[in-house]
């Protein structure tokens, strides 16, 4: 036996390219369950359970399919483990599918191992890095809409005689309904933990290192079969109404009509093309509303592929970009959920309980607050990475640094996703249960989203003027009196003072608790 395949924790597919390139009778396979990354930053407890349980289940499935599999937990540096396995199996070549994350791809290239290493192109995305580069290289602006249309044509999705089905590419306008009356979405199917998952949960419970979020209830799928079950459940029960309330946020409704498929797509348990084709098939068979079907396909074929392509395309300094020069520290309440701002409290509580929030909660509550309050994009990205069940470098960088914080200066988004309480009050019921007034811009009960929003526009007015789509909004500032501007700026400064005082009191208390 001379060839070995090293399967990474987010490459859990029997059709992944490195496995596919080998003959199972003469190939050794290794999966390494590493603790090293948990030492670098805290993770959501359910994310650790999800990844490790899915890896253990996948190893079992490969064994059942007659692959020769070694599964090793590595408490510290995993390189000696890999080295030893290569020597003991007398391997002459190690094959690894190209990691989706750039830092890890670079790290693999620096490894000194006792055999040659072959990187096999990643087949878990629809667009390869070079195909995206080719699409992007002759364009002035890398617009999602153009990329998405190209994808529809290239993969023949929702197309008829070269034209989009229904005659239009985009039905977003039908998909922004506010939750005026109570919404009653069907509850998603959840999976109860089996013996393997329970063993991993016990291991995570015993870990003596800083972690985030609740361990239980853990109800995520951990095998491909379970993920397919959840895909079918989504298509049967939530896809028909996915569109209209895609942007709505409702207290106590964590998932609404969203698919909850990102963890499985990102682990390799589901392939994006099979998800898209299953949705399209349901459209054909059951005559589902086009706005829901197109809205969902746009997320997977458009946004997801665009984010991955862009991540691979941008310069190495992308993660460090900070176009607005924002440097405030991340408020402590992002970790504790302890804030009187009801929208933030609801969403942060949900993330702690589940590791999940849907797109608009991530973009227009969590990220929006950080943007208008001038928080460091890198501190925010670090928190997102720690807090979410589906977080990986490739998807986090463009979503947080690019889309959420506009820290790339507009490579990705055509204007910053900044909003006042008006948006949140329209698209959610959060403001009804809040101590602050969404209507007030100044005064003791004024919503901090209003104060920070106007302060953000005032502070960055010069820079934002160059962003064409901002000019209408900036004109509002011209109508403010000087007194109003001074008050807004003062209130924003007071809020920053309040946030940093809470932070320093908390760290003082925890320091004194440590010394007791
Ligand atoms: P649905 O609303 O049902 O959408 C279907 C699928 O489309 C998702 O499962 C996902 O695979 C894909 N998708 C939709 N939008 C995006 C997008 N912008 N980028 C990539 N894929 C997309 N997504 C992650 O997978 N991991 C992350 O760590 C992550 N962090 C985010 C951070 C911020 C600040 C923002 C604004 C977005 C982030 N997203 C991330 C994108 C998106 O919010 C999630 O993919 C989505 O909410 C997952 O829930 P769902 O499966 O129910 O999605
Ligand atoms: Fe959030 Fe402001 Fe509404 Fe309160 S009033 S829920 S802080 S937007």
Tab-separated table of C-alpha atoms and ligand atoms in Angstrom, residues 341-343 421 424 430-431 434 436 438 447 449, ligand 2:
chain	number	residue	atom	x	y	z
A	341	UNK	CA	-31.546	46.159	23.715
A	342	UNK	CA	-34.264	43.599	23.066
A	343	UNK	CA	-33.355	42.778	19.452
A	421	UNK	CA	-34.300	51.085	14.455
A	424	UNK	CA	-35.731	46.564	12.800
A	430	UNK	CA	-38.497	42.987	18.798
A	431	UNK	CA	-39.129	46.696	19.439
A	434	UNK	CA	-37.947	46.908	24.373
A	436	UNK	CA	-35.961	51.881	24.184
A	438	UNK	CA	-37.457	52.914	18.050
A	447	UNK	CA	-32.900	53.520	20.690
A	449	UNK	CA	-29.463	51.848	16.974
B	2	LIG	FE1	-33.541	47.001	19.128
B	2	LIG	FE2	-33.898	49.635	19.311
B	2	LIG	FE3	-35.937	48.070	18.670
B	2	LIG	FE4	-34.943	48.040	21.145
B	2	LIG	S1	-35.957	49.772	20.125
B	2	LIG	S2	-35.505	46.273	19.913
B	2	LIG	S3	-32.775	48.329	20.753
B	2	LIG	S4	-34.090	48.385	17.467
